XYZ file of C-alpha atoms in Angstrom:
661
model
C 28.140 7.355 -37.570
C 30.578 4.812 -36.463
C 33.510 3.892 -38.770
C 32.971 0.417 -40.051
C 36.369 -1.205 -39.769
C 35.004 -4.471 -41.185
C 34.449 -2.996 -44.709
C 36.905 -0.230 -45.121
C 39.328 -2.325 -47.217
C 36.688 -3.372 -49.743
C 37.699 -0.909 -52.459
C 41.434 -0.594 -51.921
C 42.934 -3.467 -53.730
C 46.520 -2.353 -52.946
C 45.923 -2.556 -49.231
C 44.220 -5.890 -49.707
C 47.307 -7.383 -51.307
C 49.509 -5.981 -48.532
C 47.305 -7.296 -45.815
C 47.046 -10.669 -47.493
C 50.821 -11.027 -47.520
C 51.053 -9.912 -43.880
C 48.414 -12.436 -42.729
C 50.058 -15.203 -44.674
C 53.248 -14.492 -42.821
C 51.340 -14.675 -39.558
C 49.952 -17.965 -40.695
C 53.485 -19.363 -41.033
C 54.235 -18.623 -37.276
C 53.976 -21.424 -34.807
C 50.644 -21.465 -32.958
C 50.644 -20.022 -29.407
C 49.569 -22.160 -26.456
C 46.324 -20.428 -25.899
C 45.036 -21.557 -29.267
C 44.906 -25.179 -28.242
C 41.351 -25.159 -27.015
C 39.954 -22.911 -29.907
C 36.951 -24.580 -31.430
C 38.231 -26.824 -34.152
C 35.196 -27.379 -36.357
C 35.912 -28.439 -39.966
C 33.259 -26.421 -41.740
C 33.871 -28.257 -44.958
C 32.472 -31.403 -43.301
C 30.137 -29.980 -40.670
C 26.489 -30.333 -41.774
C 24.842 -26.871 -41.822
C 21.346 -25.649 -42.932
C 21.051 -24.342 -46.438
C 19.200 -21.127 -45.714
C 17.701 -18.615 -48.123
C 18.313 -14.911 -48.074
C 15.918 -14.441 -45.214
C 14.554 -11.069 -46.427
C 12.154 -9.281 -44.203
C 10.498 -5.845 -44.384
C 9.349 -4.242 -41.156
C 7.387 -1.069 -40.865
C 9.397 1.240 -38.593
C 6.813 3.990 -38.637
C 3.988 5.216 -40.870
C 6.433 6.625 -43.489
C 9.486 4.250 -43.365
C 10.189 0.522 -43.871
C 13.280 -1.280 -42.829
C 14.496 -4.091 -45.151
C 17.080 -6.543 -43.787
C 18.531 -9.897 -44.995
C 21.065 -12.563 -44.278
C 24.685 -12.386 -45.049
C 25.424 -16.138 -45.653
C 28.587 -18.040 -45.002
C 28.450 -18.934 -48.713
C 28.562 -15.318 -49.755
C 31.994 -13.987 -50.964
C 33.212 -11.401 -48.543
C 33.021 -8.582 -51.134
C 29.288 -9.156 -51.785
C 27.022 -6.116 -51.945
C 23.300 -6.054 -52.346
C 20.738 -4.168 -54.352
C 17.321 -3.661 -52.969
C 14.061 -3.504 -55.142
C 10.480 -2.647 -54.401
C 7.672 -3.917 -56.648
C 10.453 -4.266 -59.389
C 11.952 -0.843 -58.937
C 15.598 -0.505 -57.918
C 15.897 1.535 -54.642
C 19.622 1.443 -54.167
C 21.933 3.827 -56.158
C 24.914 1.712 -55.224
C 24.963 -1.714 -53.612
C 24.652 -1.883 -49.835
C 28.021 -3.103 -48.468
C 28.444 -1.825 -44.934
C 25.629 -3.873 -43.550
C 22.697 -6.058 -44.698
C 19.937 -3.487 -43.902
C 18.234 -0.771 -45.885
C 15.654 2.045 -44.966
C 12.992 2.758 -47.472
C 10.781 5.942 -47.512
C 7.439 4.276 -47.779
C 4.300 6.025 -46.581
C 1.905 3.746 -48.328
C -0.077 1.201 -46.420
C -0.552 -1.054 -49.424
C 1.261 -4.357 -49.746
C 4.710 -4.131 -51.376
C 7.171 -6.815 -52.581
C 10.752 -6.173 -51.582
C 13.632 -8.055 -53.286
C 17.364 -8.273 -52.459
C 19.841 -9.314 -55.061
C 23.503 -9.931 -54.341
C 26.217 -7.982 -56.302
C 29.718 -9.222 -56.848
C 32.357 -7.285 -58.774
C 29.665 -4.884 -59.833
C 27.224 -7.487 -61.247
C 24.076 -8.905 -59.869
C 24.915 -12.584 -59.521
C 21.565 -14.027 -58.320
C 23.557 -16.028 -55.762
C 20.626 -16.704 -53.518
C 18.167 -13.871 -54.119
C 15.303 -13.199 -51.799
C 11.915 -11.617 -51.665
C 9.414 -10.565 -48.975
C 5.888 -9.251 -49.224
C 5.149 -6.525 -46.718
C 1.439 -6.986 -45.993
C -1.177 -4.333 -46.292
C -1.458 -2.168 -43.140
C 1.484 -4.044 -41.595
C 2.129 -3.469 -37.822
C 5.139 -1.527 -36.766
C 8.067 -3.549 -35.549
C 6.835 -7.116 -35.814
C 5.506 -9.952 -37.868
C 2.225 -11.641 -36.958
C 1.800 -15.440 -36.984
C -1.839 -16.371 -36.320
C -2.230 -19.558 -34.328
C -4.880 -22.198 -34.030
C -5.494 -22.113 -30.362
C -6.615 -25.473 -28.948
C -9.962 -25.620 -27.185
C -10.167 -25.701 -23.421
C -10.173 -29.051 -21.620
C -11.253 -30.498 -18.320
C -9.090 -32.722 -16.097
C -10.432 -35.916 -14.372
C -10.630 -33.816 -11.275
C -13.017 -31.552 -12.958
C -10.709 -28.588 -13.350
C -10.945 -26.536 -16.597
C -7.579 -25.692 -18.278
C -6.774 -23.403 -21.111
C -3.869 -23.428 -23.595
C -1.179 -20.732 -24.045
C 1.838 -20.657 -26.337
C 4.944 -21.532 -24.481
C 8.493 -22.600 -25.573
C 9.215 -22.787 -29.286
C 12.010 -23.960 -31.497
C 12.825 -23.389 -35.172
C 13.876 -25.533 -38.119
C 13.569 -25.704 -41.855
C 11.062 -28.635 -41.971
C 10.126 -28.446 -45.665
C 13.641 -27.613 -47.143
C 12.786 -24.201 -48.631
C 15.512 -22.427 -46.778
C 13.034 -20.573 -44.465
C 12.570 -21.497 -40.805
C 9.314 -22.850 -39.472
C 8.210 -22.460 -35.802
C 7.547 -25.627 -33.677
C 5.504 -24.482 -30.709
C 4.699 -26.249 -27.409
C 1.273 -25.393 -26.032
C 1.158 -25.168 -22.229
C -1.927 -26.604 -20.582
C -1.868 -25.689 -16.911
C 1.716 -26.793 -16.725
C 3.246 -27.864 -13.490
C 6.750 -27.955 -12.123
C 7.758 -31.398 -10.766
C 7.706 -30.134 -7.261
C 3.961 -29.221 -7.521
C 0.908 -31.510 -7.415
C -1.830 -31.263 -9.953
C -3.186 -32.879 -13.106
C -2.382 -31.003 -16.232
C -3.908 -30.901 -19.689
C -2.375 -32.716 -22.631
C 0.900 -31.338 -24.102
C 0.551 -30.300 -27.751
C 3.282 -29.466 -30.290
C 2.360 -27.444 -33.386
C 4.287 -26.508 -36.556
C 3.671 -23.269 -38.258
C 5.140 -21.486 -41.338
C 5.965 -17.842 -40.808
C 2.828 -16.864 -42.669
C 0.733 -18.772 -40.059
C 0.127 -21.848 -42.134
C -0.303 -24.717 -39.679
C 1.524 -27.961 -40.887
C 0.627 -30.316 -38.081
C -0.274 -30.937 -34.459
C 1.161 -33.596 -32.288
C -0.756 -34.526 -29.093
C 1.672 -36.122 -26.638
C -1.302 -37.397 -24.642
C -2.365 -37.748 -21.122
C 0.738 -39.569 -20.050
C 3.101 -36.659 -20.721
C 2.712 -34.008 -18.087
C 2.477 -30.388 -19.282
C 5.396 -28.223 -18.042
C 8.939 -27.098 -18.708
C 10.663 -30.352 -17.398
C 8.946 -33.055 -19.383
C 9.074 -32.226 -23.051
C 12.429 -31.076 -24.312
C 11.908 -31.201 -28.099
C 14.851 -31.037 -30.380
C 14.279 -29.768 -33.925
C 17.104 -30.314 -36.347
C 18.018 -32.063 -39.596
C 19.266 -35.281 -38.057
C 19.190 -37.438 -41.270
C 20.895 -34.921 -43.583
C 18.018 -34.715 -45.997
C 17.829 -30.963 -45.925
C 14.649 -31.011 -43.772
C 14.462 -30.778 -40.032
C 13.030 -33.570 -37.895
C 11.590 -33.485 -34.332
C 12.734 -35.769 -31.440
C 11.033 -35.853 -28.017
C 9.869 -38.063 -25.261
C 6.437 -39.764 -25.812
C 4.200 -42.311 -24.175
C 1.232 -44.466 -24.685
C -1.643 -42.444 -26.332
C 0.660 -40.056 -28.093
C -1.002 -39.041 -31.422
C 1.181 -37.934 -34.329
C 0.456 -35.387 -36.983
C -1.296 -37.979 -39.135
C -3.443 -39.448 -36.426
C -1.340 -42.440 -35.732
C -1.198 -43.509 -32.088
C 1.749 -44.820 -30.105
C 1.006 -47.810 -27.764
C -2.297 -48.046 -25.912
C -4.627 -45.255 -26.892
C -6.693 -45.672 -23.730
C -3.987 -45.970 -21.175
C -3.952 -43.459 -18.299
C -1.001 -43.640 -15.888
C -1.655 -40.406 -14.057
C -1.951 -40.641 -10.230
C -4.207 -38.520 -8.040
C -1.508 -35.934 -7.715
C -0.979 -35.685 -11.479
C 2.454 -37.434 -11.436
C 3.134 -40.221 -13.992
C 5.206 -42.789 -12.246
C 4.351 -45.964 -14.160
C 3.725 -47.104 -17.750
C 6.095 -47.353 -20.702
C 8.230 -44.469 -21.890
C 9.399 -43.802 -25.487
C 11.594 -41.632 -27.562
C 10.118 -40.824 -30.962
C 11.452 -39.346 -34.143
C 8.893 -37.405 -36.138
C 8.915 -36.116 -39.654
C 9.228 -32.353 -39.376
C 7.058 -31.560 -42.411
C 4.241 -33.815 -41.633
C 4.418 -34.603 -37.952
C 4.329 -38.328 -38.785
C 6.185 -40.895 -36.644
C 9.385 -42.127 -38.350
C 10.698 -44.303 -35.463
C 9.979 -45.006 -31.756
C 12.256 -46.734 -29.235
C 12.080 -47.397 -25.501
C 13.213 -44.324 -23.610
C 16.625 -44.807 -21.986
C 17.055 -44.608 -19.072
C 13.708 -45.924 -17.816
C 12.343 -44.499 -14.553
C 12.906 -47.865 -12.757
C 12.520 -47.404 -8.996
C 11.355 -43.828 -8.487
C 13.024 -43.632 -5.054
C 16.458 -44.239 -6.542
C 16.164 -40.752 -8.222
C 16.099 -38.970 -4.879
C 12.527 -38.849 -3.613
C 9.373 -40.923 -3.630
C 6.645 -38.728 -5.207
C 8.207 -38.072 -8.642
C 9.914 -34.731 -8.416
C 13.392 -35.784 -9.454
C 12.662 -38.730 -11.631
C 11.043 -36.656 -14.272
C 13.692 -33.912 -14.688
C 14.728 -34.124 -18.306
C 17.175 -32.182 -20.530
C 18.196 -32.494 -24.113
C 20.481 -31.153 -26.703
C 21.931 -31.488 -30.256
C 25.721 -32.086 -30.643
C 28.123 -32.816 -33.392
C 29.712 -35.762 -31.619
C 31.593 -36.901 -34.658
C 32.346 -33.507 -36.061
C 30.202 -33.882 -39.087
C 26.619 -34.985 -38.263
C 24.204 -33.949 -35.502
C 23.273 -36.301 -32.786
C 20.429 -35.855 -30.291
C 21.320 -36.350 -26.604
C 18.496 -36.993 -24.146
C 19.184 -36.619 -20.444
C 17.559 -37.613 -17.248
C 18.396 -36.520 -13.738
C 20.708 -33.829 -12.402
C 19.349 -32.749 -8.985
C 20.538 -33.447 -5.474
C 19.900 -36.252 -2.937
C 22.035 -38.669 -4.890
C 20.042 -38.328 -8.011
C 21.515 -40.302 -10.899
C 22.807 -38.570 -14.027
C 22.235 -40.173 -17.440
C 22.985 -38.878 -20.907
C 22.132 -41.026 -23.950
C 23.239 -40.056 -27.430
C 21.403 -41.141 -30.593
C 22.180 -40.899 -34.277
C 19.518 -41.007 -36.996
C 20.642 -43.609 -39.495
C 18.206 -44.673 -42.281
C 15.583 -42.799 -40.424
C 16.015 -44.894 -37.329
C 17.127 -43.846 -33.814
C 20.440 -45.646 -33.225
C 22.057 -45.384 -29.908
C 25.568 -43.975 -29.968
C 26.604 -44.051 -26.225
C 25.249 -43.824 -22.793
C 26.887 -42.046 -19.797
C 25.572 -43.219 -16.381
C 26.438 -41.760 -12.939
C 24.868 -43.206 -9.853
C 25.890 -44.569 -6.427
C 27.623 -47.494 -8.074
C 29.666 -45.805 -10.807
C 30.826 -42.332 -11.586
C 29.433 -41.156 -8.286
C 31.347 -37.869 -8.464
C 29.121 -36.975 -11.387
C 25.867 -37.196 -9.497
C 24.103 -34.063 -8.193
C 26.146 -31.911 -10.592
C 23.612 -31.008 -13.314
C 21.787 -27.764 -13.974
C 18.261 -27.017 -15.124
C 20.033 -26.504 -18.486
C 23.153 -27.348 -20.279
C 25.723 -26.194 -22.928
C 27.250 -27.648 -25.980
C 30.392 -26.893 -27.937
C 33.851 -27.961 -28.962
C 35.477 -27.090 -25.638
C 38.780 -28.810 -26.182
C 39.644 -27.913 -29.804
C 39.329 -31.456 -31.247
C 36.542 -30.513 -33.673
C 33.989 -32.560 -31.801
C 31.313 -31.300 -29.468
C 31.332 -31.841 -25.647
C 28.457 -31.383 -23.267
C 28.885 -29.121 -20.228
C 26.334 -30.474 -17.870
C 26.265 -27.886 -15.156
C 29.206 -28.540 -12.773
C 30.505 -31.425 -14.908
C 31.314 -32.157 -18.498
C 30.997 -35.162 -20.815
C 33.300 -35.800 -23.786
C 32.134 -36.485 -27.346
C 32.521 -40.226 -26.798
C 30.270 -40.340 -23.716
C 33.019 -40.408 -21.121
C 33.239 -38.051 -18.143
C 35.824 -35.359 -18.338
C 35.661 -33.701 -14.965
C 33.284 -32.870 -12.108
C 33.935 -29.686 -10.041
C 31.749 -30.978 -7.143
C 30.086 -27.621 -6.872
C 26.773 -29.218 -7.620
C 23.419 -28.028 -8.994
C 22.657 -24.602 -10.263
C 19.800 -22.862 -12.146
C 21.664 -21.230 -15.016
C 24.879 -21.186 -16.953
C 26.465 -19.549 -20.029
C 28.868 -21.244 -22.555
C 30.477 -19.152 -25.370
C 33.526 -17.074 -26.321
C 33.403 -14.230 -23.769
C 36.788 -12.488 -24.271
C 39.013 -11.312 -27.109
C 42.105 -12.506 -25.214
C 41.718 -16.087 -26.359
C 39.498 -17.841 -28.932
C 38.681 -20.463 -26.346
C 35.110 -21.072 -25.107
C 34.401 -19.699 -21.660
C 31.939 -20.817 -19.031
C 30.062 -19.013 -16.343
C 27.749 -20.731 -13.771
C 25.836 -20.093 -10.600
C 25.238 -22.666 -7.768
C 22.277 -23.407 -5.562
C 23.782 -24.865 -2.422
C 24.613 -22.517 0.408
C 27.616 -24.737 1.276
C 29.137 -24.487 -2.251
C 32.590 -23.046 -2.275
C 31.537 -20.704 -5.024
C 28.049 -19.331 -5.385
C 29.066 -18.309 -8.864
C 32.274 -18.928 -10.892
C 34.062 -18.653 -14.182
C 35.974 -21.702 -15.271
C 37.759 -23.332 -18.132
C 34.936 -25.592 -19.580
C 37.639 -27.938 -21.042
C 39.391 -28.833 -17.761
C 37.025 -27.649 -14.977
C 39.701 -25.256 -13.621
C 38.062 -22.507 -11.636
C 39.529 -19.145 -12.860
C 37.757 -17.174 -10.196
C 34.556 -17.227 -8.131
C 32.811 -15.919 -5.048
C 31.331 -17.721 -2.040
C 27.747 -16.495 -1.490
C 26.489 -18.768 1.277
C 23.047 -18.828 -0.261
C 21.006 -20.200 -3.159
C 22.386 -17.937 -6.031
C 19.212 -18.085 -8.057
C 20.084 -16.085 -11.280
C 23.081 -14.980 -13.141
C 24.178 -13.856 -16.578
C 27.287 -13.287 -18.581
C 27.060 -10.751 -21.422
C 28.946 -7.747 -22.899
C 27.158 -4.662 -21.367
C 30.012 -2.247 -20.660
C 32.454 -1.267 -23.297
C 34.935 0.204 -20.845
C 36.227 -3.299 -19.952
C 37.522 -6.005 -22.152
C 35.361 -9.068 -22.598
C 31.956 -9.873 -21.231
C 30.706 -8.890 -17.773
C 29.184 -11.276 -15.220
C 26.603 -10.631 -12.506
C 24.194 -12.464 -10.203
C 21.205 -11.493 -8.264
C 21.908 -9.324 -5.220
C 25.609 -8.794 -6.187
C 27.778 -6.620 -8.383
C 29.184 -6.643 -11.841
C 32.421 -8.423 -12.480
C 34.907 -8.627 -15.477
C 35.960 -11.990 -16.901
C 39.003 -11.739 -14.702
C 36.894 -11.375 -11.539
C 37.327 -7.603 -10.992
C 34.438 -6.038 -9.303
C 33.511 -2.928 -11.425
C 30.144 -2.086 -9.898
C 28.629 -2.859 -6.443
C 25.258 -3.407 -8.012
C 24.369 -5.182 -11.179
C 21.363 -4.750 -13.513
C 18.026 -6.114 -12.120
C 17.534 -7.637 -15.509
C 19.267 -11.014 -15.266
C 17.638 -13.585 -17.488
C 18.288 -13.133 -21.259
C 20.731 -11.066 -23.246
C 20.052 -10.202 -26.869
C 21.800 -8.541 -29.826
C 19.286 -5.947 -30.765
C 20.286 -2.275 -31.393
C 23.131 -2.548 -33.802
C 26.227 -1.779 -31.696
C 28.433 -4.598 -30.329
C 27.033 -4.358 -26.800
C 24.368 -6.734 -25.844
C 20.984 -5.623 -24.698
C 18.885 -7.363 -21.923
C 15.580 -9.095 -22.556
C 13.331 -9.438 -19.577
C 9.795 -8.422 -18.418
C 7.889 -6.471 -15.762
C 5.966 -8.903 -13.691
C 2.547 -8.227 -12.314
C 2.189 -10.230 -9.159
C -1.528 -9.648 -8.819
C -2.272 -10.824 -12.370
C 0.691 -13.309 -12.380
C 1.675 -12.162 -15.864
C 4.789 -10.676 -17.228
C 5.012 -7.842 -19.779
C 8.183 -8.140 -22.013
C 10.807 -5.530 -22.306
C 14.143 -5.045 -23.874
C 16.542 -2.812 -21.898
C 19.863 -1.068 -22.470
C 22.236 -1.029 -19.539
C 23.318 2.602 -18.974
C 26.754 1.747 -17.564
C 27.575 5.454 -16.824
C 24.498 5.979 -14.704
C 24.060 2.435 -13.566
C 20.445 1.961 -14.609
C 18.244 0.162 -17.156
C 16.756 2.089 -20.102
C 13.759 0.629 -21.875
C 14.399 0.496 -25.692
C 11.573 -1.888 -26.649
C 8.069 -2.083 -25.007
C 6.114 -4.547 -27.119
C 2.591 -3.640 -26.005
C -0.005 -6.388 -26.208
C 2.407 -9.238 -25.616
C 3.139 -11.537 -22.577
C 6.257 -13.383 -21.409
C 6.454 -17.118 -20.492
C 7.425 -19.222 -17.635
C 6.174 -17.182 -14.758
C 8.738 -14.833 -13.248
C 11.659 -16.012 -15.469
C 10.096 -13.827 -18.185
C 11.399 -15.727 -21.184
C 10.121 -15.364 -24.835
C 8.811 -18.271 -26.760
C 12.156 -18.252 -28.459
C 14.997 -15.792 -29.177
C 17.292 -16.347 -32.238
C 18.595 -14.965 -35.457
C 15.503 -16.180 -37.365
C 15.438 -13.829 -40.302
C 16.937 -10.561 -41.602
C 20.449 -9.495 -40.593
C 22.619 -10.827 -37.753
C 20.539 -9.132 -34.943
C 18.245 -11.394 -33.062
C 14.474 -11.677 -33.180
C 12.350 -12.173 -30.057
C 9.094 -14.120 -30.355
C 6.385 -13.454 -27.812
C 2.680 -14.491 -27.543
C -0.037 -11.827 -27.714
C -2.349 -11.217 -24.736
C -5.182 -13.468 -25.853
C -2.884 -16.340 -27.088
C -4.089 -16.273 -30.553
C -0.909 -15.263 -32.306
C 2.846 -15.196 -32.037
C 4.647 -11.893 -32.770
C 8.171 -11.967 -34.127
C 9.764 -8.600 -33.089
C 12.826 -7.687 -35.136
C 14.955 -4.568 -34.798
C 14.611 -1.538 -36.960
C 17.749 0.033 -35.710
C 20.379 0.788 -38.296
C 23.810 -0.795 -37.850
C 27.157 -0.434 -39.620
C 28.284 -3.867 -38.680
C 28.046 -6.929 -40.968
C 28.117 -10.455 -39.826
C 27.295 -13.740 -41.452
C 24.112 -15.195 -40.008
C 24.694 -16.466 -36.531
C 22.853 -19.611 -37.421
C 25.978 -20.755 -39.312
C 28.046 -20.587 -36.204
C 27.886 -24.027 -34.665
C 27.913 -22.974 -30.931
C 25.203 -20.442 -31.580
C 22.930 -22.709 -33.660
C 23.099 -25.397 -31.064
C 22.278 -22.989 -28.272
C 19.123 -22.139 -30.212
C 18.268 -25.845 -30.555
C 18.370 -26.518 -26.879
C 16.992 -23.184 -25.805
C 13.572 -24.710 -24.908
C 15.252 -27.045 -22.437
C 13.895 -26.704 -18.892
C 14.982 -23.300 -17.594
C 15.648 -21.647 -20.871
C 18.892 -19.861 -21.399
C 19.820 -17.219 -23.980
C 21.929 -17.666 -27.033
C 25.730 -17.433 -27.234
C 28.234 -17.452 -30.040
C 31.397 -19.409 -30.549
C 33.359 -16.268 -31.296
C 33.789 -13.079 -29.231
C 31.496 -10.037 -29.968
C 32.311 -6.669 -28.570
C 33.643 -3.196 -29.657
C 37.249 -4.351 -29.206
C 36.814 -7.622 -31.307
C 38.739 -8.733 -34.218
C 36.840 -9.442 -37.376
C 34.530 -12.397 -36.978
C 35.456 -15.576 -38.807
C 33.521 -16.737 -41.894
C 32.927 -20.455 -41.476
C 33.436 -21.430 -45.152
C 37.242 -21.079 -45.350
C 40.365 -21.529 -43.312
C 40.885 -18.611 -41.059
C 43.745 -17.463 -38.709
C 43.073 -15.630 -35.523
C 39.608 -14.796 -36.653
C 40.794 -13.207 -39.926
C 39.520 -14.696 -43.085
C 42.453 -14.646 -45.562
C 40.544 -15.269 -48.747
C 38.675 -11.999 -48.187
C 41.790 -10.073 -49.192
C 42.354 -11.765 -52.525
C 41.321 -10.350 -55.929
C 40.063 -13.343 -57.606
C 37.143 -14.687 -55.537
C 34.418 -16.004 -57.765
C 30.866 -16.515 -56.892
C 30.430 -19.474 -54.505
């Protein structure tokens, strides 16, 4: 058993007082220069979700059940927890080391588990939580039954079927529990491929499988990863999440209302949609009903101006959520990022009085900001990179400030993936890792300061560097490690520590309870053209992957990229859940870890950088989540974002008179 340094002071009040005095002395010291780019969020003003306890009970094996729950940023640091089953108390003393409990339960009957917070020896009922373990519950996951759409036929006479694809989460009904918003793929196509697709559908489900609504984006929105970036977030501050996405004529909302001309069909013989009006729509997250629709900005205009004549580059969209004013979330819709002089456009909207109100527009083309063209990725990153408490957008090889003005362009051009987060203990600043596609790029992959664009180190590859990842996988070296396909593993300082990196190079996930990240991927069957999900541990001593989760009966998404429907800290403790579809596309399975841990973190969903990375995870080529603070065996105590903190240490934790919050 590892010693939990995060909780060892809880009962020693004398040491608490000494440490408090010491930290207050530190607080009086002048700040060091490296602190200037630390994320500067004011959590007393920043709108955050009001989540419930997030209790979940998962059968680990026929005789044991794992119960886990959220440690919330509103919980006093000394909070312990009692666990009950069917009204009977299971814990002799409150759980304080983690937010997880193992129950000896060999009954296959349904059971109600309850978690109650304890402060100063008393159950406070500060956000209790219950979960009903269903009868004959499966091991390791929750089942969410889906209402699979019926097959369809294209105008060309081709039959298409639906499969669950990218998903997002949000509390659409205000009960503190996340709902899942799912995009159904209907013979989806990449922009570079011809072919008519089926209609793109969006469903909302509660975690028990209750379907709330279905939105049909209609025949004038192509099905695929590039066309529908759907942002789910509480944009109007009413405690319930809304949905924003691109729409068109014949879109039907969750109440049956139609946008524009219900009979319009703008598809050409190749399946591309190069004419007709384009809209941006705000939907009610609870009902799926239209709240507001505006013209999509920027319009497609002359298709050739985006870099080709057939519609490949004009319909490459990205989107994100960002706290541009440091308090309220804005939605940012983006068009264009590719090569051949492709314009780059980002347009930010606020939701005011349930209306989409344009905040700013950033435009780069041959006539203005030309250095910002061709620089975007198939994805993006959001965070306070310069320490002003306001979010910026790292758009591949360039960055845009909170006010819609360009900050820098590296000129390294397009790439397929990137990672933004705090990747080293040495500074609290956000770090950035990116790969690049063009064989002429000075760096095929590089680590840079996301605030200034300064390249800290990189390597010329002379090829399309197709995939890369930055994650903590080796505890022998400080900070994260970076690797790309067909190359070695590097430290955050650029030191080569292994000539060959892991073959898993898509998603990293916090899973098994230590502070090393695991790798989420799949094994792809070329003959069947399907991927079978896996979670691996990197054996850094023997340089090999070790399978630690093999979720039988599930499939990955997005062809060889092997992504889940979504990965996030959806429920339970701080470890992440992975959501995959089952083999016949009739249900989602939420896999959650049953591994014990002696580490206690507030829910990652209350970390702004992490929460926003979840919101835009469905954007184009999905990227895994990242946190705004460093996680690793050598880390300092993580910040609690409800109080002022110094160097990651929450000072109020060491006082004696904290009352229930």
